[in-house]
Amino acid sequence: MSARPPHIIEVAIPLHLDRTFHYRVPPGLEGQILAGRRAFVPFGRRRLTGYILGDATEPPSHELKDILEVLDPDPLWTDNELEFFRWVAAYYLHPLGEVLKTALPAGINIQDRKGGSRSGDVSGGRAVKTEVVYRAATPAESAHHLGNKAAAILEVIGEAGDIPAAELRRRFGTCSPQLKRLAELGLVTGETREVYRNPFGDDTVERDTPRLLSPHQQTALDTLCTALDRHAFAPFLLHGVTGSGKTEVYLQAIARVLEQGKNALVLVPEIALTPQLVQRFRARFGHGIAILHSGLSDGERYDEWRRIRRGQARIVIGARSAIFAPLAGIGIIIVDEEHESSFKQADGLRYNARDLALVRGRMEHAVVLLGSATPLITSLYAAEHGKLGLLTLPERVEQRPMPTVELAPMKGVATAISPLLAPALEATLAAGEQAIIFLNRRGFATYLVCAECGAPLACPNCSVSLTYHRQRGQSVCHYCDYAIPAPGICPACGCQELKELGAGTERLEHDLRELLPQARILRMDSDTTGGKGSHGRLLARMSDGSADILVGTQMIAKGHDFPGVTLVGVVNAEASLAMPDFRAAERTFQLLSQVIGRAGRGDTPGRVVVQAQSSDHYAIQHAVRHDGDAFYRQELEFRREVGYPPFTFLACLGFSGTAEKPVEEHAEAVTRMLSQLKREKGLRVEILGPAPAPLYRLRGRFRRQILLKATTRNDLRRLIAAWRQNRTATSPIRESVDIDPVDMM
Ligand code: ADP
Ligand code: ZN
């Protein structure tokens, strides 16, 4: 008997463990390509689904067990993709098994595996959907005596080549007897084939053709095509004002990629909010587009994932998780609205898809295109320093002017709609044009305050006040959904009189209806967009002109293109400046510029009224003047002074628990340990805190955080890694590590 060395593989387990594990491949499973497939493995006293990374490269550090089963007939990931995931795990200091789990569509994970017996097919836990398809067998001879219906069915099958049974039933009603007879006569054959659930349904789109580009668009495209022809990593920032035709540049760059036989990955902030963008892609390219986002059912997402893996989709459009799409041969990765904070995942694996686009693009030797009218300060800085190629579209297409913007001071004004905005609205409606009114706060009143003692109604679980929603008749917490009947009584003193303070979109809609009774008004915020497809329906009513005014939160600022909108009103422009976040000015500038940019995108020039209690802040002043460059200079100086990105790198360590004292003590102990490790290793990291998080209580948990700042990423990562190796394993305190944090609330 020859003693062959055992075949040992490395497996990542989706648990909170900073390491991978070794397993032996039992005889019988040897010889297959195992990397990139899932395996069912014994783990302690449990059996789990793990992810095979490849052959072990180091000697095993623990006792070896056999894997029980290989779960996928084909690898889920290529070696390149696994390398990308390893990078992600190392960078975000997150267990590789958890990273791989995050990267898979929800529908694929095998659900019930208790007791080791498995239900469901091997390629996934979710049933594969099938349909019966009929096709004409031999050239149809008319020798047979067929009834009229059977003859008609045969003719349709003959013309179609092959046709699903469901389609025949739609045209002919019940037709099983006829189909059975046709099959018996050998005239048609029926077979079962796998189908993909189609997230577009039966909805079809009219095709369009590439537009003649403006000179600026052409220059940008030429630069991109030159880079594409080199088949090497090349990152670009496409800085184009609102309405400058960035999407057309994307479309034509992708056309080049497809000609080269390569594929395109397009990341958008939120697909539900951008149905127009998806439509434009479908109009240009027709089939071969896969979409991935959280609004799909598990089955749909799983099908899209398989289509991509099998090379049946050439263009993948998706929200942040699409950065993990199993797309091979990537020629270009586009990140639209690259400044959007929704590219950052807020919990679990806290990755930023915008940043990972650059990483994956480098590994795939692809072009990466970050597009925005209001790029991140850090992106502009990178472009200024040659790390991103800069492409600019400084003008709107067809020389349309930027809208004129007026400031409406609100000091001493009692109405929500200013004396400047009200007549502008009337004039817009009289001219048969449309308006958008933006207020970044939903609900009716901002909150209710006791008339006696002045205490606001606060959430018992979170350190925020409750928002009054009149239609629902409730005061609601926007963080944990705690709700009580409203108005109600003051919990502090029992007084029955509560005053409404501040206004939300619900209130604004109410005021507008009083001001303009004939106007057809839509409201778009997270209260009106709960159902599937509700965004799309609201947006469609603006597009087809069956609504006059769209009122909404920041959802209405997201890249929509309504040529009929000539007036934009901004209510409470300074609201977002109050956020306790060093990016408050940047966010405000972006938001205002984006909202302003919704006006005058058609043939008629646009007008904007910006209402503010005080408009001195540079974020408002520069947005009103369309002066992104001046904003960038001023904001960069501020960042330099306070030592924030792009001049430093950040990480945020979060701690939470249901009792306050232990959280506080734990955060302090961690801070002491970090200081000690920093000294021992000579790392240059500034340790700030621990401090209560701005939302110091959330969903019943007390929260503290430590902010780490450094001028090199490496020192930051080494410090956190050292802490994680030294930390005590069990603690009732929940810990989180956020590399390059975006939201530090
Ligand atoms: P952005 O994304 O930069 O805000 P869009 O891509 O939405 O701008 O383009 C604005 C509008 O201009 C769209 O309706 C688009 O179809 C149109 N457009 C884009 N490029 C051209 C062009 N070269 N000629 C004419 N119209 C164009
Ligand atoms: Zn709450």
Tab-separated table of N, CA and C and ligand atoms in Angstrom, residues 211-214 217 240-250 252 277 280 336-337 373 393 397-398 400 559-561 563 597-598 601, ligand 1:
chain	number	residue	atom	x	y	z
A	211	ARG	N	-25.865	58.833	-28.845
A	211	ARG	CA	-26.036	60.227	-29.254
A	211	ARG	C	-24.719	60.776	-29.760
A	212	LEU	N	-24.853	61.804	-30.547
A	212	LEU	CA	-23.681	62.548	-30.958
A	212	LEU	C	-23.181	63.286	-29.717
A	213	LEU	N	-21.913	63.066	-29.374
A	213	LEU	CA	-21.421	63.615	-28.114
A	213	LEU	C	-21.036	65.084	-28.239
A	214	SER	N	-21.147	65.790	-27.121
A	214	SER	CA	-20.628	67.162	-27.062
A	214	SER	C	-19.100	67.056	-27.084
A	217	GLN	N	-17.800	65.695	-23.828
A	217	GLN	CA	-18.098	64.259	-23.687
A	217	GLN	C	-17.134	63.445	-24.561
A	240	GLY	N	-18.565	65.881	-13.739
A	240	GLY	CA	-19.419	66.564	-14.711
A	240	GLY	C	-20.577	67.218	-14.017
A	241	VAL	N	-20.829	68.487	-14.315
A	241	VAL	CA	-21.921	69.189	-13.628
A	241	VAL	C	-23.240	68.457	-13.884
A	242	THR	N	-24.251	68.757	-13.081
A	242	THR	CA	-25.551	68.092	-13.245
A	242	THR	C	-26.096	68.381	-14.643
A	243	GLY	N	-26.522	67.325	-15.331
A	243	GLY	CA	-27.066	67.513	-16.674
A	243	GLY	C	-26.006	67.594	-17.757
A	244	SER	N	-24.765	67.209	-17.426
A	244	SER	CA	-23.691	67.312	-18.419
A	244	SER	C	-23.588	66.069	-19.292
A	245	GLY	N	-24.392	65.067	-19.004
A	245	GLY	CA	-24.400	63.882	-19.858
A	245	GLY	C	-23.374	62.834	-19.469
A	246	LYS	N	-23.206	62.611	-18.185
A	246	LYS	CA	-22.269	61.591	-17.729
A	246	LYS	C	-22.723	60.201	-18.154
A	247	THR	N	-24.023	59.962	-18.061
A	247	THR	CA	-24.530	58.632	-18.377
A	247	THR	C	-24.229	58.254	-19.830
A	248	GLU	N	-24.330	59.219	-20.716
A	248	GLU	CA	-24.031	58.932	-22.120
A	248	GLU	C	-22.562	58.510	-22.292
A	249	VAL	N	-21.690	59.122	-21.511
A	249	VAL	CA	-20.278	58.726	-21.551
A	249	VAL	C	-20.125	57.288	-21.045
A	250	TYR	N	-20.831	56.954	-19.965
A	250	TYR	CA	-20.787	55.576	-19.451
A	250	TYR	C	-21.208	54.603	-20.559
A	252	GLN	N	-21.337	54.827	-23.801
A	252	GLN	CA	-20.467	54.649	-24.961
A	252	GLN	C	-19.137	53.996	-24.585
A	277	LEU	N	-31.947	55.180	-14.789
A	277	LEU	CA	-30.623	54.772	-15.246
A	277	LEU	C	-30.674	53.364	-15.829
A	280	ARG	N	-32.165	53.372	-19.187
A	280	ARG	CA	-31.290	53.865	-20.243
A	280	ARG	C	-30.295	52.799	-20.681
A	336	ASP	N	-21.332	55.237	-10.269
A	336	ASP	CA	-22.098	56.451	-10.529
A	336	ASP	C	-22.434	57.134	-9.202
A	337	GLU	N	-22.400	58.445	-9.204
A	337	GLU	CA	-22.631	59.234	-7.967
A	337	GLU	C	-21.673	58.752	-6.879
A	373	ALA	N	-21.304	64.789	-10.033
A	373	ALA	CA	-21.314	66.242	-10.186
A	373	ALA	C	-20.681	66.896	-8.961
A	393	LEU	N	-16.649	67.512	-17.365
A	393	LEU	CA	-17.723	67.987	-18.231
A	393	LEU	C	-18.230	69.271	-17.568
A	397	VAL	N	-25.353	69.601	-21.360
A	397	VAL	CA	-25.468	69.254	-22.783
A	397	VAL	C	-26.296	70.308	-23.500
A	398	GLU	N	-26.019	70.452	-24.761
A	398	GLU	CA	-26.719	71.404	-25.626
A	398	GLU	C	-26.673	72.821	-25.057
A	400	ARG	N	-27.242	74.061	-22.349
A	400	ARG	CA	-28.294	74.519	-21.446
A	400	ARG	C	-27.645	75.222	-20.270
A	559	GLY	N	-30.007	62.153	-8.879
A	559	GLY	CA	-29.722	61.937	-10.297
A	559	GLY	C	-30.922	61.871	-11.218
A	560	HIS	N	-32.122	62.182	-10.746
A	560	HIS	CA	-33.280	62.096	-11.632
A	560	HIS	C	-33.203	63.135	-12.736
A	561	ASP	N	-33.742	62.771	-13.864
A	561	ASP	CA	-33.721	63.648	-15.028
A	561	ASP	C	-35.155	63.884	-15.474
A	563	PRO	N	-37.124	66.531	-17.502
A	563	PRO	CA	-36.975	67.751	-18.312
A	563	PRO	C	-38.045	68.795	-18.019
A	597	GLY	N	-29.418	71.016	-9.104
A	597	GLY	CA	-29.191	70.461	-10.439
A	597	GLY	C	-30.387	69.755	-11.052
A	598	ARG	N	-31.468	69.581	-10.295
A	598	ARG	CA	-32.665	68.961	-10.879
A	598	ARG	C	-33.434	69.957	-11.717
A	601	ARG	N	-33.382	71.015	-16.714
A	601	ARG	CA	-32.663	70.007	-17.497
A	601	ARG	C	-33.269	69.829	-18.876
B	1	ADP	P1	-25.915	63.780	-15.774
B	1	ADP	O1	-25.911	62.326	-15.384
B	1	ADP	O2	-24.549	64.290	-16.082
B	1	ADP	O3	-26.661	64.651	-14.815
B	1	ADP	P2	-27.492	62.870	-17.930
B	1	ADP	O4	-26.594	61.798	-18.378
B	1	ADP	O5	-28.705	62.522	-17.176
B	1	ADP	O6	-26.657	63.943	-17.140
B	1	ADP	O7	-27.883	63.743	-19.199
B	1	ADP	C1	-28.802	64.802	-19.131
B	1	ADP	C2	-29.719	64.750	-20.317
B	1	ADP	O8	-29.021	65.081	-21.531
B	1	ADP	C3	-30.332	63.390	-20.557
B	1	ADP	O9	-31.683	63.563	-20.918
B	1	ADP	C4	-29.538	62.829	-21.710
B	1	ADP	O10	-30.301	61.931	-22.472
B	1	ADP	C5	-29.192	64.070	-22.508
B	1	ADP	N1	-27.932	63.954	-23.248
B	1	ADP	C6	-26.777	63.406	-22.823
B	1	ADP	N2	-25.817	63.542	-23.754
B	1	ADP	C7	-26.373	64.187	-24.794
B	1	ADP	C8	-25.891	64.610	-26.077
B	1	ADP	N3	-24.621	64.408	-26.450
B	1	ADP	N4	-26.755	65.246	-26.886
B	1	ADP	C9	-28.016	65.476	-26.507
B	1	ADP	N5	-28.540	65.092	-25.334
B	1	ADP	C10	-27.733	64.462	-24.473
